[in-house]
Coordinates of C-alpha atoms in Angstrom, one line a residue:
Chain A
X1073 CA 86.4 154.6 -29.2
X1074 CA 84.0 152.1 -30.7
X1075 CA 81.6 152.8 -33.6
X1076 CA 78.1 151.6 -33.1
X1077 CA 77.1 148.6 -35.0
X1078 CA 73.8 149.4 -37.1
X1079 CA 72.0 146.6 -38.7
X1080 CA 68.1 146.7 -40.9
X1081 CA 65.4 144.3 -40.7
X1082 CA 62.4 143.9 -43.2
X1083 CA 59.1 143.4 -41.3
X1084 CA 59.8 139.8 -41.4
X1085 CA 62.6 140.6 -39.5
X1086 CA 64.9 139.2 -41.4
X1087 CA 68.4 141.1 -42.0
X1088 CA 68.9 143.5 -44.9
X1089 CA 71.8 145.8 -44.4
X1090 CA 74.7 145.1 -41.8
X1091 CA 77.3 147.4 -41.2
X1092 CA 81.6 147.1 -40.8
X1093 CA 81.0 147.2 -37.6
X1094 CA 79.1 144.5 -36.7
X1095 CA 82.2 142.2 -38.6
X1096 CA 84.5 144.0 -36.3
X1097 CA 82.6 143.5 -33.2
X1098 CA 80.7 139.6 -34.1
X1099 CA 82.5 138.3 -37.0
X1100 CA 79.5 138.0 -39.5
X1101 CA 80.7 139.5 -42.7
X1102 CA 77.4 141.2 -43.7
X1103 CA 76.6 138.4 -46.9
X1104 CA 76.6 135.9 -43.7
X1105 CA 73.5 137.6 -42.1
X1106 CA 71.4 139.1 -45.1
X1107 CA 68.5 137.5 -45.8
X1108 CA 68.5 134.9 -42.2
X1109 CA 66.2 136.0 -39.3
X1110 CA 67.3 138.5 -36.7
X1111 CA 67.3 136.0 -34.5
X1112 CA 70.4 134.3 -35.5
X1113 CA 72.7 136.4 -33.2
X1114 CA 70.8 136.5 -29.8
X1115 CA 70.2 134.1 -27.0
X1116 CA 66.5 133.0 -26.7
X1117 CA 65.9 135.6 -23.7
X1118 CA 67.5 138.3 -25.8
X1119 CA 65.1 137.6 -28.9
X1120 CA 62.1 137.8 -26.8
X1121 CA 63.3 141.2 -25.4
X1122 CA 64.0 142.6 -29.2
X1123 CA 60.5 141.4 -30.3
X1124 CA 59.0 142.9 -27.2
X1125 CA 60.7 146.5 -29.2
X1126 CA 58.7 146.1 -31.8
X1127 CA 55.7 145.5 -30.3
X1128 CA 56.1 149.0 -28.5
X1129 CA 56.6 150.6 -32.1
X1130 CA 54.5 148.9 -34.2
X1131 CA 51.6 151.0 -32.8
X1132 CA 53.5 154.2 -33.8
X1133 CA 53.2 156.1 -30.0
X1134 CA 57.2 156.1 -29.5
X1135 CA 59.7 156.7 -32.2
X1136 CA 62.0 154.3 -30.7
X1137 CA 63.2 151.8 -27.8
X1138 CA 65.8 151.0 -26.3
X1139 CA 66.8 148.0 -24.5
X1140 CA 69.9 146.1 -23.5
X1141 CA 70.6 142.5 -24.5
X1142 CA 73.4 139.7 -25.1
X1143 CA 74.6 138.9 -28.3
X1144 CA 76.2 135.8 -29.5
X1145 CA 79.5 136.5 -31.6
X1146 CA 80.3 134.4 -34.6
X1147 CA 82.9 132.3 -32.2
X1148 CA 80.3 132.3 -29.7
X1149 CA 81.3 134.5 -27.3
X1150 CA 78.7 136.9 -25.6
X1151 CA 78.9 140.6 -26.3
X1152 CA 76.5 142.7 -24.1
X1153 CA 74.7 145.5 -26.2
X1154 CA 72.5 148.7 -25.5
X1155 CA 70.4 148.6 -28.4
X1156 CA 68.4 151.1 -29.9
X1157 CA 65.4 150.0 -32.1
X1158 CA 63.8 151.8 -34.7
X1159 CA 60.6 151.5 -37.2
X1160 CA 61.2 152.4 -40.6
X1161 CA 57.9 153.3 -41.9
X1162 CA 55.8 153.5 -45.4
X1163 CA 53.9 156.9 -46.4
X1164 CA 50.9 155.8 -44.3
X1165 CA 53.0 155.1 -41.4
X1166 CA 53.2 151.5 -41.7
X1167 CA 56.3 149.8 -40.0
X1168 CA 58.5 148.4 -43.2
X1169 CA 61.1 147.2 -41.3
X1170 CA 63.4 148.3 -38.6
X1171 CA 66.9 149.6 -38.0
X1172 CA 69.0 148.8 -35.2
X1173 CA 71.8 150.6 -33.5
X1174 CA 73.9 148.5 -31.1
X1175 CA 76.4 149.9 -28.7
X1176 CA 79.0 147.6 -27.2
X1177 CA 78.3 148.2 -23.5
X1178 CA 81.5 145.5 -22.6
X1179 CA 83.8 148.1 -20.2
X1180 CA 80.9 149.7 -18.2
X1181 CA 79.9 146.3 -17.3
X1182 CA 83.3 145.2 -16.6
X1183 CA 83.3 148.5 -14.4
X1184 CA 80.1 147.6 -12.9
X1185 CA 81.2 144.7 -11.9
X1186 CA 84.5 146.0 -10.4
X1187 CA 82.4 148.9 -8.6
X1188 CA 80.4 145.6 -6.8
X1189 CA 83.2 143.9 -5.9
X1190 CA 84.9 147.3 -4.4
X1191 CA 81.7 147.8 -2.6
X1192 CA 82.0 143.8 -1.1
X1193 CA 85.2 144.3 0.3
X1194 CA 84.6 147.6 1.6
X1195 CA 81.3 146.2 3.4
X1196 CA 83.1 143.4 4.8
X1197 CA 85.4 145.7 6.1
X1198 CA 82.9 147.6 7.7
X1199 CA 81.5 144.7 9.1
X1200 CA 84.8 144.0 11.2
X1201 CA 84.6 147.6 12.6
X1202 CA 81.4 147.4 13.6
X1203 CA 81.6 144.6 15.8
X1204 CA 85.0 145.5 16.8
X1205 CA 83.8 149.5 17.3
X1206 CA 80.5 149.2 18.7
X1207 CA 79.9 145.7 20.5
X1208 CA 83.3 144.5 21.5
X1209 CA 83.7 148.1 23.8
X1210 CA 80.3 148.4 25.2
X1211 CA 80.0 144.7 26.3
X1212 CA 83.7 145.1 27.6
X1213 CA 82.2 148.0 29.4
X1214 CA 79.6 146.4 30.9
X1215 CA 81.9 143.4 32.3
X1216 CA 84.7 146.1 33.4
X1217 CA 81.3 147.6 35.7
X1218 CA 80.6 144.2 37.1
X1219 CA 83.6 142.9 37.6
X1220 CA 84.2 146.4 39.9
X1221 CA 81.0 145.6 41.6
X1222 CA 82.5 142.3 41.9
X1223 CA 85.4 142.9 43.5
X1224 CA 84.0 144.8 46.3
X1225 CA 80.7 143.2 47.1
X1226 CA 80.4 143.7 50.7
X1227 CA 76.3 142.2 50.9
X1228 CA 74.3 145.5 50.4
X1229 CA 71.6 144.3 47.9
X1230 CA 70.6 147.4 47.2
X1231 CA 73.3 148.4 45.5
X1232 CA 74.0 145.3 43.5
X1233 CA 70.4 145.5 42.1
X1234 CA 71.2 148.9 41.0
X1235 CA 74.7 147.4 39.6
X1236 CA 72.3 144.6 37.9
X1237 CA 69.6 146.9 36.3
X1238 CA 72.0 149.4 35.0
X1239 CA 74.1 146.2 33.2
X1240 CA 70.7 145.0 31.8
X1241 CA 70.2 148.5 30.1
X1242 CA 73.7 148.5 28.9
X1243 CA 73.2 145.0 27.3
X1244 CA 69.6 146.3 25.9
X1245 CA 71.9 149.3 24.1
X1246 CA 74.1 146.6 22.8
X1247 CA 71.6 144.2 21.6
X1248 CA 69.7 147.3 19.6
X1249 CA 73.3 148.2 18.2
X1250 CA 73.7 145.0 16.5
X1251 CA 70.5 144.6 15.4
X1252 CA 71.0 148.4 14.1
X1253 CA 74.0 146.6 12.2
X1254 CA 72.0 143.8 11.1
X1255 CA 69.3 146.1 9.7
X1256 CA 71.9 147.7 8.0
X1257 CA 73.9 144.6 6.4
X1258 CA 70.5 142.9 4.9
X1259 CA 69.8 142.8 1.2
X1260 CA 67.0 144.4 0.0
X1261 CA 64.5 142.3 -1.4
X1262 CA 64.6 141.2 -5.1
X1263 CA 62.8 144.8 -6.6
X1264 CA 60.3 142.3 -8.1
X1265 CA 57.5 144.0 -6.3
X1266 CA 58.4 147.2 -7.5
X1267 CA 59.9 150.1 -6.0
X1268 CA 57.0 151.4 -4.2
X1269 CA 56.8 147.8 -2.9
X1270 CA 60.7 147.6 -1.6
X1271 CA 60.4 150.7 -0.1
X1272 CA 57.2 149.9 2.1
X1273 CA 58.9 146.6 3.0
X1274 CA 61.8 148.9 4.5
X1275 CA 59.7 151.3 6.1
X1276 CA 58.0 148.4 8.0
X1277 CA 61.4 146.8 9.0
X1278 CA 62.5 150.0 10.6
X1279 CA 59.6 150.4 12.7
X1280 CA 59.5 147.5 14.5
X1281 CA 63.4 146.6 14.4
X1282 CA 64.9 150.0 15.1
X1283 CA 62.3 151.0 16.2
X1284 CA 62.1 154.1 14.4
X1285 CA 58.8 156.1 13.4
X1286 CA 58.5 156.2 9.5
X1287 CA 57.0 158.0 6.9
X1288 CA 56.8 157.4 2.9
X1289 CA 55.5 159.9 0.5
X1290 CA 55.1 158.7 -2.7
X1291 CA 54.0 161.5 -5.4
X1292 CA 55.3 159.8 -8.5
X1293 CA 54.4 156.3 -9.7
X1294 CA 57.6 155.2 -11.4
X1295 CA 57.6 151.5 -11.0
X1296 CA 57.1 151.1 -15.0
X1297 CA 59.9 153.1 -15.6
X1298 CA 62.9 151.7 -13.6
X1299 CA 64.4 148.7 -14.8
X1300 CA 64.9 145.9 -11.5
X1301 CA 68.5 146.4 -11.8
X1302 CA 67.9 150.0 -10.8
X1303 CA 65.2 149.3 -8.4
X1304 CA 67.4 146.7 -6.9
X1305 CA 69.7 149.7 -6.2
X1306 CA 67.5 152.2 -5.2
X1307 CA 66.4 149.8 -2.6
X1308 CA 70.2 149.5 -1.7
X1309 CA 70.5 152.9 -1.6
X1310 CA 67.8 153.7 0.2
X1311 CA 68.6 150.9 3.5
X1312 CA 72.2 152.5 3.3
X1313 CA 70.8 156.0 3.7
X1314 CA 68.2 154.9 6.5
X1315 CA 71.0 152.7 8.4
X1316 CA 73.1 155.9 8.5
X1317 CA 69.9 157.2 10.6
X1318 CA 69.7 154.6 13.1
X1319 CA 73.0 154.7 13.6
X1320 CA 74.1 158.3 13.7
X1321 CA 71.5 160.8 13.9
X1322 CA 69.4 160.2 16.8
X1323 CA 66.3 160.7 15.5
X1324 CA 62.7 159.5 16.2
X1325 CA 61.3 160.0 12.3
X1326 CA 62.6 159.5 9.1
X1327 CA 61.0 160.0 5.8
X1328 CA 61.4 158.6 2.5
X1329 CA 60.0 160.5 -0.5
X1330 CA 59.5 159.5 -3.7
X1331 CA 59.0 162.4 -6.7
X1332 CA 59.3 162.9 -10.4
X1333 CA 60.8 166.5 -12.1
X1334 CA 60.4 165.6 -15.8
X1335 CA 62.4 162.6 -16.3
X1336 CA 64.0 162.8 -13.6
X1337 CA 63.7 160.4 -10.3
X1338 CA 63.8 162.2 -6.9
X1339 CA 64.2 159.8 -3.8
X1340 CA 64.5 161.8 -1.0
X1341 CA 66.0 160.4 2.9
X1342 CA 65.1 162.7 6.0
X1343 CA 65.3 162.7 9.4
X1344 CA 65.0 165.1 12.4
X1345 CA 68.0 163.6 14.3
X1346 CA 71.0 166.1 15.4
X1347 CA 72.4 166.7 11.8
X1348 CA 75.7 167.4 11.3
X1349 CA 78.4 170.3 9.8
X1350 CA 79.0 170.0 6.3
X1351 CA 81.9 171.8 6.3
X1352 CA 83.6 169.3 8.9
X1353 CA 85.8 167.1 6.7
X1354 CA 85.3 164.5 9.3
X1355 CA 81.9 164.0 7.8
X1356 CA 82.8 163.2 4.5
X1357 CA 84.9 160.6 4.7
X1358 CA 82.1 157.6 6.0
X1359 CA 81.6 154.5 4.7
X1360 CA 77.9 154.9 4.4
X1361 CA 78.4 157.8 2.4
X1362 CA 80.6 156.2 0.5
X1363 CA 78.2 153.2 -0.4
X1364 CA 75.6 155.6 -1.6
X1365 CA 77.7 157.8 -3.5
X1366 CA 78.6 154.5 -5.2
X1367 CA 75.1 153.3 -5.8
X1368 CA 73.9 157.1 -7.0
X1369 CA 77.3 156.5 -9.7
X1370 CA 75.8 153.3 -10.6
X1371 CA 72.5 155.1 -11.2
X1372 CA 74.0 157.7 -13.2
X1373 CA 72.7 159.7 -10.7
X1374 CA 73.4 162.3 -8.1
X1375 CA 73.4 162.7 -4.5
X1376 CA 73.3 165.4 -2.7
X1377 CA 73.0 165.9 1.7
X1378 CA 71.6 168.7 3.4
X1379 CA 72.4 169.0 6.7
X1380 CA 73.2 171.5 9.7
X1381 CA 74.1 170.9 13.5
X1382 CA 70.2 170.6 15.1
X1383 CA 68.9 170.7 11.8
X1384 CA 68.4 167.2 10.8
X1385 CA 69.6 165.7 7.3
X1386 CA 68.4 164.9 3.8
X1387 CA 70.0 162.8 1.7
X1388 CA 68.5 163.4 -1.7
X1389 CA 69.0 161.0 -5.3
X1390 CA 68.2 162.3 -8.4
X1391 CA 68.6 159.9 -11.3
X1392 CA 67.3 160.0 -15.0
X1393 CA 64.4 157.6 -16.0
X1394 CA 65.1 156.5 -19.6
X1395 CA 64.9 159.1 -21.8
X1396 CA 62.1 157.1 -24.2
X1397 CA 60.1 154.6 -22.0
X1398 CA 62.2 151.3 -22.7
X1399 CA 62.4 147.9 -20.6
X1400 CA 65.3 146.3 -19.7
X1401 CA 65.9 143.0 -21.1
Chain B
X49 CA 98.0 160.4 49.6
X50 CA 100.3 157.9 49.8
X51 CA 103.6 157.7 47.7
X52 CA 102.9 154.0 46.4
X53 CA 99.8 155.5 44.7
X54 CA 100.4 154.1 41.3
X55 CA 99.0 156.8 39.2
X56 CA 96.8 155.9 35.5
X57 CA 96.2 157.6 32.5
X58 CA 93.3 156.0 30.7
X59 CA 93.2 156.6 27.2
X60 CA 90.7 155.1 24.8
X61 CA 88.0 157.1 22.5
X62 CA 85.0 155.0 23.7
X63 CA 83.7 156.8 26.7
X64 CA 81.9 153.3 28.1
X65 CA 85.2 152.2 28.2
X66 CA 87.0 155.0 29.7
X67 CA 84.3 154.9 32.2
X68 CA 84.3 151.0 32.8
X69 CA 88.3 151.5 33.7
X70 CA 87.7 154.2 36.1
X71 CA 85.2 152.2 37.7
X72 CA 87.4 149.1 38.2
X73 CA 90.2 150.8 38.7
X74 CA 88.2 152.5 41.9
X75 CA 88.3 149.2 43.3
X76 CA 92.0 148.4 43.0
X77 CA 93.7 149.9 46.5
X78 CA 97.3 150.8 44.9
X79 CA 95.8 152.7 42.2
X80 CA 94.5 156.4 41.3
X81 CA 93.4 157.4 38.0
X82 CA 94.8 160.5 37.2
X83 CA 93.7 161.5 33.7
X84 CA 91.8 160.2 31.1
X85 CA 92.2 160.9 27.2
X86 CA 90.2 160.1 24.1
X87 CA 92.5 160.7 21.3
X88 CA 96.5 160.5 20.4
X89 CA 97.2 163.9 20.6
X90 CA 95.1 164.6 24.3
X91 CA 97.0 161.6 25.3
X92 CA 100.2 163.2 25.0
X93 CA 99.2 165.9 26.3
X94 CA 97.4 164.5 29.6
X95 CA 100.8 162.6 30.4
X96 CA 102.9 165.9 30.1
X97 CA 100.3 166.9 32.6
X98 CA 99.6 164.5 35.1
X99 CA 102.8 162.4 34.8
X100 CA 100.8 159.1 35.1
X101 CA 103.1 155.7 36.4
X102 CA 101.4 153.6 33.9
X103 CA 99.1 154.7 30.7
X104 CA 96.1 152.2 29.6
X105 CA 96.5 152.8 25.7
X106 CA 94.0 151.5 23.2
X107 CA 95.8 150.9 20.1
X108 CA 93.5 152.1 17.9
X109 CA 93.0 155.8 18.2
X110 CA 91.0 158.4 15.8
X111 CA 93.5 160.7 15.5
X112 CA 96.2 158.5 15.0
X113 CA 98.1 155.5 16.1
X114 CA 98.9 154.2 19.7
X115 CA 101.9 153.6 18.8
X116 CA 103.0 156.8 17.8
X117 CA 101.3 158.4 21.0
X118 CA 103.0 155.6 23.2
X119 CA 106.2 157.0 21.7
X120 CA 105.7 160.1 22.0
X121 CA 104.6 159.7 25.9
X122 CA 108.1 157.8 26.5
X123 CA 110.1 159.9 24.5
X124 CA 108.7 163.1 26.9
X125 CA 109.1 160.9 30.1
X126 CA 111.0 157.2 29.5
X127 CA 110.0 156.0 33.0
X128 CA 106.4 155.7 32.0
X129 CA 104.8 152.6 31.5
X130 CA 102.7 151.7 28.6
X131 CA 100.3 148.8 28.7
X132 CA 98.2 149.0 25.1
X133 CA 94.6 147.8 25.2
X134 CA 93.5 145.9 22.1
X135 CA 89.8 144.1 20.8
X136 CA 91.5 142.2 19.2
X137 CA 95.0 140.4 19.2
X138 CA 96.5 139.4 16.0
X139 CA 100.3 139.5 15.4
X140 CA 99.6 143.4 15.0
X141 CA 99.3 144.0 18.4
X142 CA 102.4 142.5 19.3
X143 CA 104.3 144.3 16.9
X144 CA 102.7 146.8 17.6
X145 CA 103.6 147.0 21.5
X146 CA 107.2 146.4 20.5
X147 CA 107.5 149.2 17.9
X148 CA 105.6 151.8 20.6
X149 CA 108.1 150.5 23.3
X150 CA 105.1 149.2 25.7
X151 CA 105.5 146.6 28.4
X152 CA 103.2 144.7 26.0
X153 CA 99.6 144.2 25.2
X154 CA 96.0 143.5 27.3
X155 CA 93.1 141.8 25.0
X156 CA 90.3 143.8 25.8
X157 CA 87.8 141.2 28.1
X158 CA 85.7 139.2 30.0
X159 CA 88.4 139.1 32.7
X160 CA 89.8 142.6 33.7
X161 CA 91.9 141.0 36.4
X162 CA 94.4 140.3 33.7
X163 CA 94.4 144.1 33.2
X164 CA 94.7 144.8 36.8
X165 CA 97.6 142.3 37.3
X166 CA 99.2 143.8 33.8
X167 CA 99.0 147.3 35.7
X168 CA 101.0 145.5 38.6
X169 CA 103.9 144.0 36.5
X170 CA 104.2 147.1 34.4
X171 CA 104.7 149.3 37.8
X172 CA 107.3 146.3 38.8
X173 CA 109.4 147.2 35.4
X174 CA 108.5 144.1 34.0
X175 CA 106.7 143.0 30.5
X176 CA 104.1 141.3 29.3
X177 CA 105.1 140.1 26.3
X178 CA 106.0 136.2 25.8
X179 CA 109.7 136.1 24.7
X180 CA 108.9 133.2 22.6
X181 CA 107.0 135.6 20.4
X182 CA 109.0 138.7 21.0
X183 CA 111.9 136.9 20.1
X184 CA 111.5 136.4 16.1
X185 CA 109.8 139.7 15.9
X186 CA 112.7 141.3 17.0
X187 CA 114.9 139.0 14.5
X188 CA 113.1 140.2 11.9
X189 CA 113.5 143.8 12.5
X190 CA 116.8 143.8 13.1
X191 CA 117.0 141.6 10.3
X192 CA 114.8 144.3 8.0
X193 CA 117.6 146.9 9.6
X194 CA 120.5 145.2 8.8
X195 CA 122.8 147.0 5.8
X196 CA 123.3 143.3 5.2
X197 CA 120.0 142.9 3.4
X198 CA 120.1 143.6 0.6
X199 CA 116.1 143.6 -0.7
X200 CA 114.2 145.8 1.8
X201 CA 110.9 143.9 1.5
X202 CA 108.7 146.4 3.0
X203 CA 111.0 149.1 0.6
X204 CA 112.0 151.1 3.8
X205 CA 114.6 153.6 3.1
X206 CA 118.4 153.6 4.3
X207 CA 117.2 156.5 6.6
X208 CA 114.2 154.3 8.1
X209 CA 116.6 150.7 7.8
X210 CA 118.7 152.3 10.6
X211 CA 116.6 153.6 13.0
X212 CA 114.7 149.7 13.0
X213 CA 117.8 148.4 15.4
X214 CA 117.0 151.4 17.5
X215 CA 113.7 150.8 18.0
X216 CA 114.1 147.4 18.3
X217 CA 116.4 148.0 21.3
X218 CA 113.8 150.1 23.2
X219 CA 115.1 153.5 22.5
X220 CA 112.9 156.3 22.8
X221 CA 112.8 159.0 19.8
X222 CA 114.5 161.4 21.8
X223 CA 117.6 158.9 22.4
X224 CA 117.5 157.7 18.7
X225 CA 117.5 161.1 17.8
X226 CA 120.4 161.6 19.8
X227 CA 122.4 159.1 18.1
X228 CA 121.7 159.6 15.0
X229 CA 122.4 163.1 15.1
X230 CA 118.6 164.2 13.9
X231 CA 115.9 165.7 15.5
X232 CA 113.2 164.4 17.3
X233 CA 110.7 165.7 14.9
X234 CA 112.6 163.9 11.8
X235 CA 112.8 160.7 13.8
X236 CA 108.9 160.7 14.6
X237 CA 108.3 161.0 10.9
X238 CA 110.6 158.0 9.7
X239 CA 109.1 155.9 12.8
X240 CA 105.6 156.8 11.2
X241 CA 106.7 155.7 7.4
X242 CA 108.3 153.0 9.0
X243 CA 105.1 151.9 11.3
X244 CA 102.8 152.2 7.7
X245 CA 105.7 150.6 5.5
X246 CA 105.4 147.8 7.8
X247 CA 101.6 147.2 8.3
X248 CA 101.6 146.8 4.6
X249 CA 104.6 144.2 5.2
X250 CA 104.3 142.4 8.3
X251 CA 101.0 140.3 8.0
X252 CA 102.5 137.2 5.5
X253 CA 106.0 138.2 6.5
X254 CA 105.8 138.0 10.6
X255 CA 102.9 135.1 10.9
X256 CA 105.5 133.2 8.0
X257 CA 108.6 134.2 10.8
X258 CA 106.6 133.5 14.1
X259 CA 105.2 129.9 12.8
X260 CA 108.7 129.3 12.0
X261 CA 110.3 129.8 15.4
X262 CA 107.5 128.2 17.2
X263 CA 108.1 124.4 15.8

């Protein structure tokens, strides 16, 4: 297990103590950095981040701040770090200088990154069966009807217009299944509205595409909290957890709330469709709920589903907002 | 009813389909569908019931594979007839209809007459399947069988290595059981190691084989 490197800064910012560590991890004996700027190890988008932490402390309203960042290793390789910044203050309160923690964050990311790419093959995957489960049979069902009506067409009109209307409807159901699938497959937008924003955007796609009455309820206002790469998968989440309404439940509303239990984030997915028996095995094993129990993992959250034959379902994410308000470089 | 009914067992879990078939089946004079079946296991047990001429299978099932329900449903009644239904035909499905012992294979589409002339041929003992293909798939799995080879590149067992041939000829689990001195039950296991052993195998192997033998 890795030891954190810590590093201090004078209010010029310039280093004054570098610890074993940070030779380990960078390869700057600690006489290469004393005394040069704080800058010397980070890319220009990570220095901005780092002086944007001490513009949250210097004002003395949080003890510290965390963010994440790239460093740039003595041989110039990038080393991704969660950082924790600190003031170190005078009797009046004054910031003197600052201390830095810096954890090497290099495997989760590699594990991140591996969880996406799981999560892309799986999808495409799922892609195949849906075409192959849903469209493939039901437009080979409605050419096995016609070509019966077909082969017996004796000239009664009557019948073949019935023959006619009830393909039509069968087509109809086919077309709303792949734009249920379509619906399903889209990428969120960036999360550079917010979450509130993303979630609104969703809410209107379902209506009209679905169609599908929806509801949100926002009681928390969170979108200062959540970094866009979490928004980005809440906003993931939630389209996975809506899709599986469209296509399983057979429901007419679904609601998406939004709450906050201490620092905790509660996004909440109902519906008032059929539900289903969470004791059935059969129901555990989907690739929907599959998806969002990898997106609540990459959260470092939890999910949880309610459900009950005729009961309806919720789907519920709870998820920790940063322990001390902190941005996300 | 008349004794050159040819009787159908229709077994697919999409009920749109199952219903489409019985609907174009209603329009073909010689036939009579006599059961229907949405899973492996009801499949079986339809055909023990109805004794059906010729069973529609669709090759993927919930509950398990065609394959292992087409055997099953010849090993209980060889005379039957198995025509498997696929989406989508890739060198699985003709493995597939070789290793289940089918008359072969119908691509699910646009065209059911292809599945209503299939029905005919499979009645009339004959198969579907092109020997040009089923001719190196066979190679190979007799080849995979041999005690010859010496690598077993899908690692199949000296158990599982010896029924292959068997299958390969057509024998029902019943008849390989028979002559390997096993029971039926132990010989539907192997065949179901052997159909997953070789799923993993066949794609680079077989498409590599069947390229071969076509120039």
């Amino acid at each position: 297990m890795r030891n954190d490197l810590i590093v201090a800064l004078d209010s010029e910012g310039r280093f004054t103590f570098a610890n074993q560590e940070v030779y380990n991890h960078a390869g700057y004996a600690p006489e290469e950095l004393i005394g040069r700027p704080f800058t010397t190890m980070l890319t220009a988008a990570s220095q901005d981040a780092v002086l944007a932490q001490f513009n949250r402390l210097v004002t003395g309203e949080q003890e510290t701040s965390q963010c994440e960042l790239e460093a740039i290793g003595k041989d110039g390789s990038r080393i991704p770090l969660e950082l924790q910044v600190s003031a170190i203050r005078d009797g009046t309160g004054q910031p003197v200088g600052w201390l830095v923690v810096g954890r090497d964050v290099t495997e989760r990311k590699q594990m991140e990154e591996q969880s996406t790419r799981l999560l892309l093959l799986e999808e495409r995957e799922r892609i195949a069966m849906d075409l192959h489960d849903s469209v493939i049979q039901s437009l080979y069902a409605v050419a096995l009807n016609l070509s019966a009506h077909d082969r017996t067409f004796d000239g009664d009109t009557a019948a073949t217009r019935q023959t006619l209307h009830r393909a039509m409807a069968q087509i109809e159901g086919v077309i709303q299944e792949i734009r249920n699938s379509i619906y399903g497959l889209r990428l969120p937008a960036s999360g550079a509205g917010g979450l509130r924003a993303g979630l609104e955007t969703l809410a209107k796609e379902l209506r009209i595409n679905v169609p599908i009455q929806s509801e949100i309820d926002f009681a928390a206002e969170v979108d200062g909290l959540l970094s866009p790469i979490a928004i980005v998968n809440l906003l993931h989440f939630a389209r996975e957890a809506t899709s599986n309404v469209t296509r399983h439940a057979g429901a007419t509303v679904v609601r998406l709330a939004l709450t906050r239990a201490g620092d905790q984030l509660i996004l909440t997915v109902s519906d008032n469709g059929r539900g289903f028996d969470r004791q059935n095995p059969e129901a555990q094993s989907g690739q929907g709920l599959r998806n969002m129990m990898e997106r609540a993992n990459i959260l470092g959250g939890r999910l949880t589903i309610e459900s009950g034959p005729g009961r309806g379902t919720e789907v519920r994410l709870e998820m920790p907002l940063r322990e001390m308000e902190g941005e996300v470089c | 009813m008349a004794s050159s009914q040819v009787k159908l067992l229709i077994v697919d879990d999409h009920k749109v389909v199952r219903l489409g078939l019985a609907t174009l089946f209603a329009t073909v004079p010689h036939c009579s569908v006599v059961g229907e079946a949405d899973s492996a296991a009801q499949a079986v047990a339809e055909a023990d019931r109805c004794r059906p001429d010729v069973v529609i299978l669709d090759v993927r099932l919930p509950d398990g594979s065609g394959v292992e329900a087409c055997r099953e449903i010849r090993s209980q009644r060889p005379e039957t007839r198995v025509i498997m239904l696929t989406s989508y035909a890739d060198e699985d499905a003709v493995i597939a209809s070789i290793l289940a012992g089918a008359a072969g294979y119908v691509l699910k589409q646009s065209n059911p007459e292809r599945l209503v002339e299939a029905v005919r041929i499979a009645t009339a003992g004959g198969s579907l399947l092109d020997p040009a293909i089923t001719r190196p798939v066979l190679e190979w799995l007799r080849h995979l069988g041999s005690p010859a080879t010496r690598t077993s590149v899908a690692g199949l067992a000296e158990q599982e290595r010896r029924i292959l041939p068997l299958i390969a000829e057509g024998k029902t689990n019943r008849e390989i059981a028979a002559v390997l001195s096993l029971s039926e039950h132990t010989v539907k296991t192997y065949v179901s190691n052997i159909l997953r052993k070789l799923h993993l195998a066949r794609r680079t192997e077989v498409a590599a084989l069947i390229t071969r033998y076509r120039k």
